[in-house]
PDB file of C-alpha atoms in Angstrom:
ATOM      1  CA  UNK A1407      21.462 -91.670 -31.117  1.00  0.00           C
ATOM      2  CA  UNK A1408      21.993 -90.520 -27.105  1.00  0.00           C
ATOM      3  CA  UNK A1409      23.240 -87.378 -28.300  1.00  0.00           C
ATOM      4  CA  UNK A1410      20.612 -86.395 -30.635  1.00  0.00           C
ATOM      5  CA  UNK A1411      17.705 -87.596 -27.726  1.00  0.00           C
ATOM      6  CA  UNK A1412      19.854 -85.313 -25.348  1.00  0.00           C
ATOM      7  CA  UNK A1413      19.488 -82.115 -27.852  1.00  0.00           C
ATOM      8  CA  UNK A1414      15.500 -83.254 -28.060  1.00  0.00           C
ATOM      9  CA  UNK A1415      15.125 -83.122 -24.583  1.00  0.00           C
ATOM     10  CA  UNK A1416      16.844 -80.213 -23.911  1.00  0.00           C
ATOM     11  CA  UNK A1417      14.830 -78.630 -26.440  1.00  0.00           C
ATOM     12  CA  UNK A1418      12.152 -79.478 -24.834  1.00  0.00           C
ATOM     13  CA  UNK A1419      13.043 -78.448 -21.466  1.00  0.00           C
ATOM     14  CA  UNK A1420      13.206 -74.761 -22.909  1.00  0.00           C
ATOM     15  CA  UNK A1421      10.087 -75.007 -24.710  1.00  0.00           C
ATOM     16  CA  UNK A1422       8.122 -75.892 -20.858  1.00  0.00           C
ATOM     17  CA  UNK A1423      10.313 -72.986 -18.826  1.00  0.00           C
ATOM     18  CA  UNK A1424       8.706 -70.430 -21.697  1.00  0.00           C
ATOM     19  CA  UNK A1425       5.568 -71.663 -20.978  1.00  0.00           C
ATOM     20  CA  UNK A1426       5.778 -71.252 -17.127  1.00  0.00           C
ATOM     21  CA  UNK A1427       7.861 -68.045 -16.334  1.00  0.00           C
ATOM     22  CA  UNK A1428       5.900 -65.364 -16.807  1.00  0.00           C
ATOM     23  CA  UNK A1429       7.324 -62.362 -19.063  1.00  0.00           C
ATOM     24  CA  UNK A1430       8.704 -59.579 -16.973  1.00  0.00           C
ATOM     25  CA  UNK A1431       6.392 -57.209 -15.636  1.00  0.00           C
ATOM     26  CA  UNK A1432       3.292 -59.974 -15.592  1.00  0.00           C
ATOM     27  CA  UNK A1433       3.767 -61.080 -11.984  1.00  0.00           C
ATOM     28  CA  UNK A1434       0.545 -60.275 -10.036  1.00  0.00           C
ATOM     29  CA  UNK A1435      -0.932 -58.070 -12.428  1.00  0.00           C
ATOM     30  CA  UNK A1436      -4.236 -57.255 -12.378  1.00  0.00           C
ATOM     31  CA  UNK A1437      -6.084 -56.634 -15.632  1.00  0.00           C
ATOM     32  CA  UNK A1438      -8.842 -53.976 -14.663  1.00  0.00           C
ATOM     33  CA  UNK A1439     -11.608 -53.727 -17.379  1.00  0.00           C
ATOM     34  CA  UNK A1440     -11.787 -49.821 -18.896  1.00  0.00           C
ATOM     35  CA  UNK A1441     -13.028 -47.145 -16.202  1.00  0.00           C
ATOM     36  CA  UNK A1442     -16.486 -47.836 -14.731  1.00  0.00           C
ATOM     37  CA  UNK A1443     -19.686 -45.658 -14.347  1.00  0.00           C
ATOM     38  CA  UNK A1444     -19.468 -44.738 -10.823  1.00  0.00           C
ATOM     39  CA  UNK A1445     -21.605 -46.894  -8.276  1.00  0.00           C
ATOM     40  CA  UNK A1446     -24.678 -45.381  -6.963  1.00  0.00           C
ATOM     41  CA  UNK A1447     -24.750 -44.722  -3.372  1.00  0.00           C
ATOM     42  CA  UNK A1448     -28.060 -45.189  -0.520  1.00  0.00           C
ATOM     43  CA  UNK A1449     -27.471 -44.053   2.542  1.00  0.00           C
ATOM     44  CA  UNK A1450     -29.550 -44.320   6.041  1.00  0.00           C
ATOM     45  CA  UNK A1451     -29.050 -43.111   9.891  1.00  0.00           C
ATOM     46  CA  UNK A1452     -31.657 -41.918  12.124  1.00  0.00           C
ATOM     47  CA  UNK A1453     -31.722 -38.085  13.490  1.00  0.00           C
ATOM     48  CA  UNK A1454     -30.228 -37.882  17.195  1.00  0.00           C
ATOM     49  CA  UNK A1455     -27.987 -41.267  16.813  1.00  0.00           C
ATOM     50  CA  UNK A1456     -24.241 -41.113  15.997  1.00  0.00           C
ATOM     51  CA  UNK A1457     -24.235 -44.183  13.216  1.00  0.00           C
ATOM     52  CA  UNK A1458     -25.790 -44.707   9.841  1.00  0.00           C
ATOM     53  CA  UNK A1459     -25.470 -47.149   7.132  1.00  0.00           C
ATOM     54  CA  UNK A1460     -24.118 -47.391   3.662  1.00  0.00           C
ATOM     55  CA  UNK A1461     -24.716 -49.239   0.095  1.00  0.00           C
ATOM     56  CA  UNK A1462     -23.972 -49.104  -3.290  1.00  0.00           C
ATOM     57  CA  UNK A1463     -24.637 -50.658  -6.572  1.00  0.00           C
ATOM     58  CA  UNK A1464     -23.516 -52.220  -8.693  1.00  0.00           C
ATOM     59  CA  UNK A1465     -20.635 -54.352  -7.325  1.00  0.00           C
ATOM     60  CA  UNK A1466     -17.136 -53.084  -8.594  1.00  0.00           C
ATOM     61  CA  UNK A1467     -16.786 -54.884 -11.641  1.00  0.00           C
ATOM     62  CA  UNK A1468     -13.402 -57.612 -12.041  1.00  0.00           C
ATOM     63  CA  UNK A1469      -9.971 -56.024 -11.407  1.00  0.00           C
ATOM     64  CA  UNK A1470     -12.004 -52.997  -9.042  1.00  0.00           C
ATOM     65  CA  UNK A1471     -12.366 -52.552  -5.497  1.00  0.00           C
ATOM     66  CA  UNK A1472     -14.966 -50.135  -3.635  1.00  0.00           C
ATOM     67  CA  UNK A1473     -13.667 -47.227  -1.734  1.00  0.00           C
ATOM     68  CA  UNK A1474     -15.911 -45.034   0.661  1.00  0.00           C
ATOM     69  CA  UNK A1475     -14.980 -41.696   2.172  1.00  0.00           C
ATOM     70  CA  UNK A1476     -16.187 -39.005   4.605  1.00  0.00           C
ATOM     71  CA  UNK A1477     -14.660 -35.209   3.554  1.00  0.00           C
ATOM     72  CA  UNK A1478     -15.222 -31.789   5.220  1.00  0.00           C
ATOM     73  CA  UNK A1479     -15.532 -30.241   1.862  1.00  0.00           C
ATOM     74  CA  UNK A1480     -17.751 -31.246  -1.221  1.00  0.00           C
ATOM     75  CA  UNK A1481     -15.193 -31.771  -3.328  1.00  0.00           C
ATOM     76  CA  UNK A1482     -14.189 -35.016  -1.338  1.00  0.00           C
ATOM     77  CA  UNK A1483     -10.721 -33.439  -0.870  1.00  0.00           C
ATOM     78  CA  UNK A1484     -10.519 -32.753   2.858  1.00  0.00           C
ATOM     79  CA  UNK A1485     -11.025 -36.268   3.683  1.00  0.00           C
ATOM     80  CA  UNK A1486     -11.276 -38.030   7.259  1.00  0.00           C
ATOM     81  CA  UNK A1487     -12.155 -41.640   7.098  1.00  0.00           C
ATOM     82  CA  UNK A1488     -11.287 -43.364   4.322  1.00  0.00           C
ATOM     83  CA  UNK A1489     -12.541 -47.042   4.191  1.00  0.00           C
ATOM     84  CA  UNK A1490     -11.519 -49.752   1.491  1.00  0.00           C
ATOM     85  CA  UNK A1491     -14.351 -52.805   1.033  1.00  0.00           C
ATOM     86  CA  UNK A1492     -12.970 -55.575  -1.056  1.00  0.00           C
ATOM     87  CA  UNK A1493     -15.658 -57.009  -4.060  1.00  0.00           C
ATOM     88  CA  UNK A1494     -17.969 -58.293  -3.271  1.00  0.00           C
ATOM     89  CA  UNK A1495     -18.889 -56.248  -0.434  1.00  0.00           C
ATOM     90  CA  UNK A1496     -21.158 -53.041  -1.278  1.00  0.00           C
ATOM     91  CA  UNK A1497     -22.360 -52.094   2.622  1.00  0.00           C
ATOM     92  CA  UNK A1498     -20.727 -50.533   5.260  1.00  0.00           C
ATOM     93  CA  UNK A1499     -21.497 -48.844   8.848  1.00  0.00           C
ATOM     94  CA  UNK A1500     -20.720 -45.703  10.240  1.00  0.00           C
ATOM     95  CA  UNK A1501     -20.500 -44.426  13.549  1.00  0.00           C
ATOM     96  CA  UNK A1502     -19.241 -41.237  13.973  1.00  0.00           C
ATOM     97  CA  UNK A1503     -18.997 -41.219  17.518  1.00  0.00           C
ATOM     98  CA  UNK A1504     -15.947 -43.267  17.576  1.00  0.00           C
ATOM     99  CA  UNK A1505     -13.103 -42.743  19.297  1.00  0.00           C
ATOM    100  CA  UNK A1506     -10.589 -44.070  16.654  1.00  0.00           C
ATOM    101  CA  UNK A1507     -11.368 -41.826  13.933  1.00  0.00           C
ATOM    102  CA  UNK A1508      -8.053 -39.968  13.131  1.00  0.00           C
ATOM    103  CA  UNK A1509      -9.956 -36.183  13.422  1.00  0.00           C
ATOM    104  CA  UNK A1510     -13.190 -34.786  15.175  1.00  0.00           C
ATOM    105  CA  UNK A1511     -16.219 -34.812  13.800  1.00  0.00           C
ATOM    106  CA  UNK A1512     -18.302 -32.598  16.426  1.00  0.00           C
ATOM    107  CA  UNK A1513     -20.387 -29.627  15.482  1.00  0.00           C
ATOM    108  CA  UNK A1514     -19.336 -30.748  11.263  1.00  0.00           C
ATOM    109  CA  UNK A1515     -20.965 -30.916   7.929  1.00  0.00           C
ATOM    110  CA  UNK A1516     -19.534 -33.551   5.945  1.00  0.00           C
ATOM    111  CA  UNK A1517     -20.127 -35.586   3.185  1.00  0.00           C
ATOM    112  CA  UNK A1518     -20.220 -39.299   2.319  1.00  0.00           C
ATOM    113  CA  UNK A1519     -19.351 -40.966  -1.068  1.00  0.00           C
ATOM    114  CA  UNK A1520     -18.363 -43.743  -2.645  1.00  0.00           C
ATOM    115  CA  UNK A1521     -15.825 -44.708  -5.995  1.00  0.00           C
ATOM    116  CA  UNK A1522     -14.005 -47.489  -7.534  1.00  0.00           C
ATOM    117  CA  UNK A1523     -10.220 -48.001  -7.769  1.00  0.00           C
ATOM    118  CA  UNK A1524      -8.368 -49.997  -9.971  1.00  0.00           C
ATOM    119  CA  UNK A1525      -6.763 -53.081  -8.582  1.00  0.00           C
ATOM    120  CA  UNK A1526      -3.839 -52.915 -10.766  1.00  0.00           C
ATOM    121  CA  UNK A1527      -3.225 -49.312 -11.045  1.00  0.00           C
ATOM    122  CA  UNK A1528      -1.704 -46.748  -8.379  1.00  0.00           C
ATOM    123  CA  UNK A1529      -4.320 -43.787  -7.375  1.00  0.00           C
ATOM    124  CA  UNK A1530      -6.589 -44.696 -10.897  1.00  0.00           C
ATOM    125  CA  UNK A1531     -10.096 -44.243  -9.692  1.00  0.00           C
ATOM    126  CA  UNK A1532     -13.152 -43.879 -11.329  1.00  0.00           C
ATOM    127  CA  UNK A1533     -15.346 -40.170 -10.806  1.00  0.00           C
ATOM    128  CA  UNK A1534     -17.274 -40.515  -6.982  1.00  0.00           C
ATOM    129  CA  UNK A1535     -20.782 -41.613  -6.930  1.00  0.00           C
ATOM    130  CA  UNK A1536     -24.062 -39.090  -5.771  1.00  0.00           C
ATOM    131  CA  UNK A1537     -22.834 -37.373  -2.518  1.00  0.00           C
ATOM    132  CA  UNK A1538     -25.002 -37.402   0.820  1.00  0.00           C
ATOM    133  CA  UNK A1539     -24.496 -34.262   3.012  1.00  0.00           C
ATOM    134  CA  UNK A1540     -24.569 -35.083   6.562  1.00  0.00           C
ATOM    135  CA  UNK A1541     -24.483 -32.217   9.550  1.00  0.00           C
ATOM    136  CA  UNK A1542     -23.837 -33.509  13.404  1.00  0.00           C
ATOM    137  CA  UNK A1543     -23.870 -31.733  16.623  1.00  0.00           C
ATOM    138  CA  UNK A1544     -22.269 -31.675  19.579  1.00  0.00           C
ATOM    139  CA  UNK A1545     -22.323 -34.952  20.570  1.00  0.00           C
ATOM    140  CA  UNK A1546     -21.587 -36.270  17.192  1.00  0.00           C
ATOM    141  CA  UNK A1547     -24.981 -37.290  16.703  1.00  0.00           C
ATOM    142  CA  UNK A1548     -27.043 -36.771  12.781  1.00  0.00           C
ATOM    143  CA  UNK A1549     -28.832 -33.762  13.128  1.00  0.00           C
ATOM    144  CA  UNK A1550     -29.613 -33.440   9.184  1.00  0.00           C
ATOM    145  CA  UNK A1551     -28.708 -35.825   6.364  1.00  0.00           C
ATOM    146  CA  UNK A1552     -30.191 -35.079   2.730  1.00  0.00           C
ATOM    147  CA  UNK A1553     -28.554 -35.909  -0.607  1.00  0.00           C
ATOM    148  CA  UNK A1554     -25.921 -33.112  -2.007  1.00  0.00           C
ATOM    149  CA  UNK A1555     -25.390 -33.874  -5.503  1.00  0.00           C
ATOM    150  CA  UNK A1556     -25.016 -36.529  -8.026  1.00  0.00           C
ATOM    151  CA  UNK A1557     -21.384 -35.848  -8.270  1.00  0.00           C
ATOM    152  CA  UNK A1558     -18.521 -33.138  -6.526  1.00  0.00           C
ATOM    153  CA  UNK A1559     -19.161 -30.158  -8.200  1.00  0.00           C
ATOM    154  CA  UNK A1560     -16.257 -29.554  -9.949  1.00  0.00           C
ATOM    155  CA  UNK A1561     -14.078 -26.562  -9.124  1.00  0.00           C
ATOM    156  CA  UNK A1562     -14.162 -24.099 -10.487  1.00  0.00           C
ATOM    157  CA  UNK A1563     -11.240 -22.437 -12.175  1.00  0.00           C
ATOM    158  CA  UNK A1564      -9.698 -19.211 -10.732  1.00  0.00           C
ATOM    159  CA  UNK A1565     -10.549 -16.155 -12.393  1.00  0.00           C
ATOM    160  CA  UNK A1566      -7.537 -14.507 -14.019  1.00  0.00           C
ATOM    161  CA  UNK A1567      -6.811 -11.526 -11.392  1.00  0.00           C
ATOM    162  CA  UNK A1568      -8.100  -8.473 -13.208  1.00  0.00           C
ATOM    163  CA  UNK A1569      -4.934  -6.320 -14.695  1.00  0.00           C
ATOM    164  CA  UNK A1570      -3.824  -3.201 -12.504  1.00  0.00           C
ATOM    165  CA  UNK A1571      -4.334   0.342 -14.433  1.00  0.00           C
ATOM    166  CA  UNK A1572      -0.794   1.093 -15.659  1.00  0.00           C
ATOM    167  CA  UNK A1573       0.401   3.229 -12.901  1.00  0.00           C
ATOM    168  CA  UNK A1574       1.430   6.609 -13.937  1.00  0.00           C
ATOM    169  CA  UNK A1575       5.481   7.949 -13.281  1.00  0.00           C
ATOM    170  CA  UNK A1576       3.724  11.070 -12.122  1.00  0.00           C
ATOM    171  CA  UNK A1577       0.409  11.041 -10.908  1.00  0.00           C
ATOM    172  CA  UNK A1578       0.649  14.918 -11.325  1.00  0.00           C
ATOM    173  CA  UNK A1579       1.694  15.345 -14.759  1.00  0.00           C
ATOM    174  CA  UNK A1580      -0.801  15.385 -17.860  1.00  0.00           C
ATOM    175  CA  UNK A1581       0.939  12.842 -19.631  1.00  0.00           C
ATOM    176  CA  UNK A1582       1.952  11.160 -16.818  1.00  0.00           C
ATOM    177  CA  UNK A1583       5.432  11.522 -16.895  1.00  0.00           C
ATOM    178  CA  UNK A1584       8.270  13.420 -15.340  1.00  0.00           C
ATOM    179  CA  UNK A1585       9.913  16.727 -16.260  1.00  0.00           C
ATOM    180  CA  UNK A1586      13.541  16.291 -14.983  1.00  0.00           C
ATOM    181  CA  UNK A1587      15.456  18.888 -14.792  1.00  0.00           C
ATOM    182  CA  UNK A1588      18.824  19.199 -12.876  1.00  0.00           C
ATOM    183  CA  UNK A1589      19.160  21.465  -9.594  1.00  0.00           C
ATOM    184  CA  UNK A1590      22.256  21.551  -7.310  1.00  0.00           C
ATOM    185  CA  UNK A1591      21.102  19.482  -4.083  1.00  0.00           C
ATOM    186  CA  UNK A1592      24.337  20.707  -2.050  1.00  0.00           C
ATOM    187  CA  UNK A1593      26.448  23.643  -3.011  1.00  0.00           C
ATOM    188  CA  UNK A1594      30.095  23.272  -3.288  1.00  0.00           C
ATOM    189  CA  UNK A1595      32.135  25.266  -0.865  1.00  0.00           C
ATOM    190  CA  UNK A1596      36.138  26.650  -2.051  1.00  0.00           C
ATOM    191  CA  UNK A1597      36.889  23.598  -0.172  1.00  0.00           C
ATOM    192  CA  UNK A1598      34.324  20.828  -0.581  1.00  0.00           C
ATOM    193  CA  UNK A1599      32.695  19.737  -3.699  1.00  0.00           C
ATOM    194  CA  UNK A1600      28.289  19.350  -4.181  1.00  0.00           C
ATOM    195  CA  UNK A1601      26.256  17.647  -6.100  1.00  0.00           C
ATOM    196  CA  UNK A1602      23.757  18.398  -8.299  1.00  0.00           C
ATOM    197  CA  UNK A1603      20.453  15.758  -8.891  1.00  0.00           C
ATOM    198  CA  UNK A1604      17.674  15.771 -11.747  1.00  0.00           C
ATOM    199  CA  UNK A1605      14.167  16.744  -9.935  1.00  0.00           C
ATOM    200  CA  UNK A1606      10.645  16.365 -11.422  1.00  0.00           C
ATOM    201  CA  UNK A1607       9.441  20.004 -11.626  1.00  0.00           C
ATOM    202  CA  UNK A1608       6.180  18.854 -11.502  1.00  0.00           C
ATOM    203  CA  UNK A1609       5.724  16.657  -8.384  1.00  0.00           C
ATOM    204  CA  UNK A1610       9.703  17.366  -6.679  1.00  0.00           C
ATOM    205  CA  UNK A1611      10.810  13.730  -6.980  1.00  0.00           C
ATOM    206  CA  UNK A1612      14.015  13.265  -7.321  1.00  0.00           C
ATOM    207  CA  UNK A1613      15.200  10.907 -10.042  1.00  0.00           C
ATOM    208  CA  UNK A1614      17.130   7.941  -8.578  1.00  0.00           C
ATOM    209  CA  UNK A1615      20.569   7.487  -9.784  1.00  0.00           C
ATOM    210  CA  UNK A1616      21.099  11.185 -11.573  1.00  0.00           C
ATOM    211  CA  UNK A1617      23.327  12.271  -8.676  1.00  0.00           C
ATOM    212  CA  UNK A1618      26.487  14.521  -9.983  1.00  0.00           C
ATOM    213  CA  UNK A1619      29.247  15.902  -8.430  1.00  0.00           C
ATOM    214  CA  UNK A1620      30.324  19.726  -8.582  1.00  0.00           C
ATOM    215  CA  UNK A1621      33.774  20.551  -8.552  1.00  0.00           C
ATOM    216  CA  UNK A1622      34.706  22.321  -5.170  1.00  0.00           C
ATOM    217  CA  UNK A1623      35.311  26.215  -6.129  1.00  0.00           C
ATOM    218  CA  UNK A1624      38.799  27.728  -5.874  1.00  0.00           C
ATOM    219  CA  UNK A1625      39.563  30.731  -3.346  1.00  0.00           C
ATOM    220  CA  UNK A1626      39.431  34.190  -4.610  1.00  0.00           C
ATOM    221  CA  UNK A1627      42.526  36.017  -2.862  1.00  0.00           C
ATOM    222  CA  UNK A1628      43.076  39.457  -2.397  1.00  0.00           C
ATOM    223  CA  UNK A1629      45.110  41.529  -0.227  1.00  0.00           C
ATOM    224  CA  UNK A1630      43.543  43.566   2.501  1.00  0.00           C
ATOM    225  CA  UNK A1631      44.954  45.596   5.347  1.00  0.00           C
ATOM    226  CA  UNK A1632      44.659  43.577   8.761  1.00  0.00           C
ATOM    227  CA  UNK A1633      45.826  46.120  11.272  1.00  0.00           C
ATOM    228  CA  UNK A1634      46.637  49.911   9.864  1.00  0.00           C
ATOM    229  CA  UNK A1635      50.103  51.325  10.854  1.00  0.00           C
ATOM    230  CA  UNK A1636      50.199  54.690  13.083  1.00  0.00           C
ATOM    231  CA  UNK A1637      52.967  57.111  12.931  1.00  0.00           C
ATOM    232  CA  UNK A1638      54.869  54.834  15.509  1.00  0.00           C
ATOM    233  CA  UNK A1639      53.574  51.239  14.883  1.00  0.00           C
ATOM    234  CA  UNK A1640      53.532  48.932  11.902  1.00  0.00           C
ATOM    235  CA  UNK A1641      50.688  47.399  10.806  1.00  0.00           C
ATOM    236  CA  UNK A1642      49.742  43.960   8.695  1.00  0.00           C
ATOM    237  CA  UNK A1643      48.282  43.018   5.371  1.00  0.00           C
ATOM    238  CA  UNK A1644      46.565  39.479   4.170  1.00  0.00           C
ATOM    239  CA  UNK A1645      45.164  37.552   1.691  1.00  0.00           C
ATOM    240  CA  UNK A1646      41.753  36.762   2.158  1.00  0.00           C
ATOM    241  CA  UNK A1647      39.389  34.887  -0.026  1.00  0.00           C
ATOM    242  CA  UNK A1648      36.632  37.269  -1.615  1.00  0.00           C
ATOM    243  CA  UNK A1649      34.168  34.078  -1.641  1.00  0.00           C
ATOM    244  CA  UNK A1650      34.303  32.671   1.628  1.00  0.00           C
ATOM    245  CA  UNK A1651      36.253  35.418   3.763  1.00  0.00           C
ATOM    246  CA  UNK A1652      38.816  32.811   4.847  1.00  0.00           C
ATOM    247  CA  UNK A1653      42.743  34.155   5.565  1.00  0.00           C
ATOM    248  CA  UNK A1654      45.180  32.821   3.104  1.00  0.00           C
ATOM    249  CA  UNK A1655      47.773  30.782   5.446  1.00  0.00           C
ATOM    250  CA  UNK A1656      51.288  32.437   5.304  1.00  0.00           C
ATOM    251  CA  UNK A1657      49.985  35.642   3.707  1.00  0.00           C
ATOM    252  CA  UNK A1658      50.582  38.086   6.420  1.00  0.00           C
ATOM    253  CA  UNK A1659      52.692  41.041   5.290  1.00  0.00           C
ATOM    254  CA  UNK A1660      54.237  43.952   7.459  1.00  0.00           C
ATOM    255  CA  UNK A1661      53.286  47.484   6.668  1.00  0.00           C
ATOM    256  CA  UNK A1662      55.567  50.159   7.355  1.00  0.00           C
ATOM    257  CA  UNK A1663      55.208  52.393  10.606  1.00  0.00           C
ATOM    258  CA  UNK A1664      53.969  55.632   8.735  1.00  0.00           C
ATOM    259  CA  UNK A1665      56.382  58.244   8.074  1.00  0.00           C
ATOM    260  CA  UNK A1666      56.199  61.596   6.052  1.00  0.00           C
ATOM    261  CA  UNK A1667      57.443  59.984   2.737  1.00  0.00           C
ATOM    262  CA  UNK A1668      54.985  56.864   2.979  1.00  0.00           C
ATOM    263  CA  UNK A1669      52.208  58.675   4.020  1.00  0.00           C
ATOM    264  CA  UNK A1670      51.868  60.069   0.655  1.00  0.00           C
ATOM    265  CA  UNK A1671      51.627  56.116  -0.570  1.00  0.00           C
ATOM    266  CA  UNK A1672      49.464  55.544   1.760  1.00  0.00           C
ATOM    267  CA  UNK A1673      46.170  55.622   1.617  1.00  0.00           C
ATOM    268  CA  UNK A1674      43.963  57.362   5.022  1.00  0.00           C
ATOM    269  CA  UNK A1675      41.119  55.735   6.210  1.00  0.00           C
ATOM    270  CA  UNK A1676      38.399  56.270   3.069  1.00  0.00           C
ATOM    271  CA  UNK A1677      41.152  58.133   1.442  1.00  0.00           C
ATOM    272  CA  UNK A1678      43.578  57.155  -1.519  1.00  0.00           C
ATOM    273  CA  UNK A1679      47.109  58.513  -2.560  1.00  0.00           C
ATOM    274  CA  UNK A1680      47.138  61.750  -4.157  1.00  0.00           C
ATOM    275  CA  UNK A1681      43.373  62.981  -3.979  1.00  0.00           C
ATOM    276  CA  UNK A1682      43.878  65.994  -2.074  1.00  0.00           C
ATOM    277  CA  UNK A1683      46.893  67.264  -4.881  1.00  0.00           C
ATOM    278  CA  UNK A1684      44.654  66.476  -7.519  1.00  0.00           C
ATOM    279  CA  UNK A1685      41.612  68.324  -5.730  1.00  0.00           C
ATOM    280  CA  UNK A1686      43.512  71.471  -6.047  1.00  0.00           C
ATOM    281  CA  UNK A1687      45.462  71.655  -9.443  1.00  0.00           C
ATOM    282  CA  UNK A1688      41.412  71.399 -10.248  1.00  0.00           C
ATOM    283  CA  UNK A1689      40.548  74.454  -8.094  1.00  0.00           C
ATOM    284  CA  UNK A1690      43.380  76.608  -9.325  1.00  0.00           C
ATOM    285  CA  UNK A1691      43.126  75.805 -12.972  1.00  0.00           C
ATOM    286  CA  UNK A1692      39.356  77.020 -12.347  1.00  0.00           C
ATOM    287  CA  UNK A1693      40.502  79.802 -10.642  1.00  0.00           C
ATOM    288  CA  UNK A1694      42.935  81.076 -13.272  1.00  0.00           C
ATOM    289  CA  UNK A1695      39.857  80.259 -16.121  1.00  0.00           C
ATOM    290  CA  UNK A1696      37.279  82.447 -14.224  1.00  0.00           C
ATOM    291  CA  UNK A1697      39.939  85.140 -13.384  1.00  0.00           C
ATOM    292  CA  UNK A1698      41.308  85.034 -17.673  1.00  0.00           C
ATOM    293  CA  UNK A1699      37.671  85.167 -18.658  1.00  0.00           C
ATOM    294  CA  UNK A1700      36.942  88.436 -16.081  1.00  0.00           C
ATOM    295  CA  UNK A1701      39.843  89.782 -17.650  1.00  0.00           C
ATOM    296  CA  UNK A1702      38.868  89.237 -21.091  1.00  0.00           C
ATOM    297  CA  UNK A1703      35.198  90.829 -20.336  1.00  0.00           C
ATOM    298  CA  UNK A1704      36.585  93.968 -18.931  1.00  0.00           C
ATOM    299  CA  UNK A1705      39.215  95.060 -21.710  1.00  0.00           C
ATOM    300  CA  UNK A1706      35.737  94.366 -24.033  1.00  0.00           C
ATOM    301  CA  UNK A1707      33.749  96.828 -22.151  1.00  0.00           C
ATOM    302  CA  UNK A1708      36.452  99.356 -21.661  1.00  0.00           C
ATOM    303  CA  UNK A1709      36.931  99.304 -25.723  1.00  0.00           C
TER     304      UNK A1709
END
């Protein structure tokens, strides 16, 4: 019988802690009603005095607080003061003169509203009431205040930027495009090697990344006579490259001092071997044709 009163009560016991701890995620929660039409806001100051007043209706329905702000821009984004009025408080005082306020109001337009926040919720707010547009002077004081709108004007979205004309390869060309067409940018020497590079032949630009190389050229050697040889002195020969006129290294050669037997394989200055022999076996084989034809003319007329 004890045991079974024990299970009863123990029962029990679980039954009441279920009752009084809350589930998770209850603990101070607020349960805010659905969003609310923004309040509507009054405001009054006096022209040449630094404060003004402020109210709203109706009071922030349950699970809602008010919340009032002063912004540099109408879009209530730039904000200054920014006041919190538990329910169910709907006035509040302004003086813009005071020293406290985080940023300076002098010589600035701003503008006053007023919005509900949820009480359970993180930044959930309902839409900002009609906006008042206040302007103040030097000394802080209202020199204008009028109503601005029934609500921030809401910003627009930016414009798409407008799409740049396709720009041409080659502002030049009809169809603007290049005409490549490859030209040697540095010749190649017999020692050093070029390069040649594709170039618009309309507008002269040169096409990036068409760079080529040209093979350096090979010397052209032939032999020439350095120094001629007299009668009593040798003289030289040498390679030397027909291209670039430079001496082949190591190419020197001696010519013989001249004598009478290589004079005749030597050639004189604009002179080569032989000419002068061959000059006259051509006069004296013309000689010996005139004289046979003379010949041949007279025995006709003497028959």
């Amino acid at each position: 019988m004890m045991m079974k009163k024990k299970r009863m009560l123990a029962w029990l016991l679980v039954l009441v802690l279920s009752v009084l701890v809350p589930l998770p995620g209850m603990a101070g929660e607020v349960l805010a009603e659905s969003t609310p039409t923004p309040p509507h806001l009054t405001v009054s100051g006096t022209i040449g005095q630094s404060t003004m007043a402020l109210s709203w209706t109706p009071l922030p329905p349950s699970g809602w607080y008010s919340e009032w702000e002063v912004s540099f821009t109408a879009d209530m984004t730039d904000t200054s003061l920014c006041g919190q009025v538990s329910s169910p408080m709907n006035t509040m005082g302004i003086d813009f003169a005071d020293s406290s306020h985080p940023r300076d109001m002098t010589n600035k337009t701003v503008y006053i509203g007023v919005k509900y926040g949820d009480s359970g919720s993180v930044n959930v707010y309902s839409a900002w009431s009609n906006l008042y547009k206040v302007k103040l002077d030097k000394d802080k004081n209202i020199e204008s205040l009028e109503p601005y709108s029934a609500s921030p004007p809401t910003p627009s979205p930016t414009p798409p930027p407008t799409p740049s004309p396709t720009p041409k390869n080659c502002p030049d060309s009809p169809n603007g495009e290049h005409e490549w067409e490859r030209k040697v940018k540095d010749a190649p020497t017999c020692t050093k090697s070029g390069t040649s590079i594709e170039v618009c032949s309309i507008c002269g630009q040169e096409k990036p990344g068409s760079e080529e190389t040209i093979a350096a050229l090979e010397h052209q050697w032939e032999r020439k006579v350095k120094v001629k040889p007299t009668d009593t002195k040798a003289g030289k020969s040498i390679e030397v490259c027909s291209v670039c006129g430079q001496e082949k290294p190591g190419s020197e050669k001696r010519i013989n001092p001249l004598t009478s037997k290589n004079k005749e394989t030597y050639p004189k200055t604009g002179e080569s071997s032989g000419h002068y022999q061959w000059l006259a076996l051509i006069l004296l084989s013309a000689g010996g044709l005139i004289f046979f034809i003379n010949k041949k003319r007279v025995s006709m007329q003497r028959d």
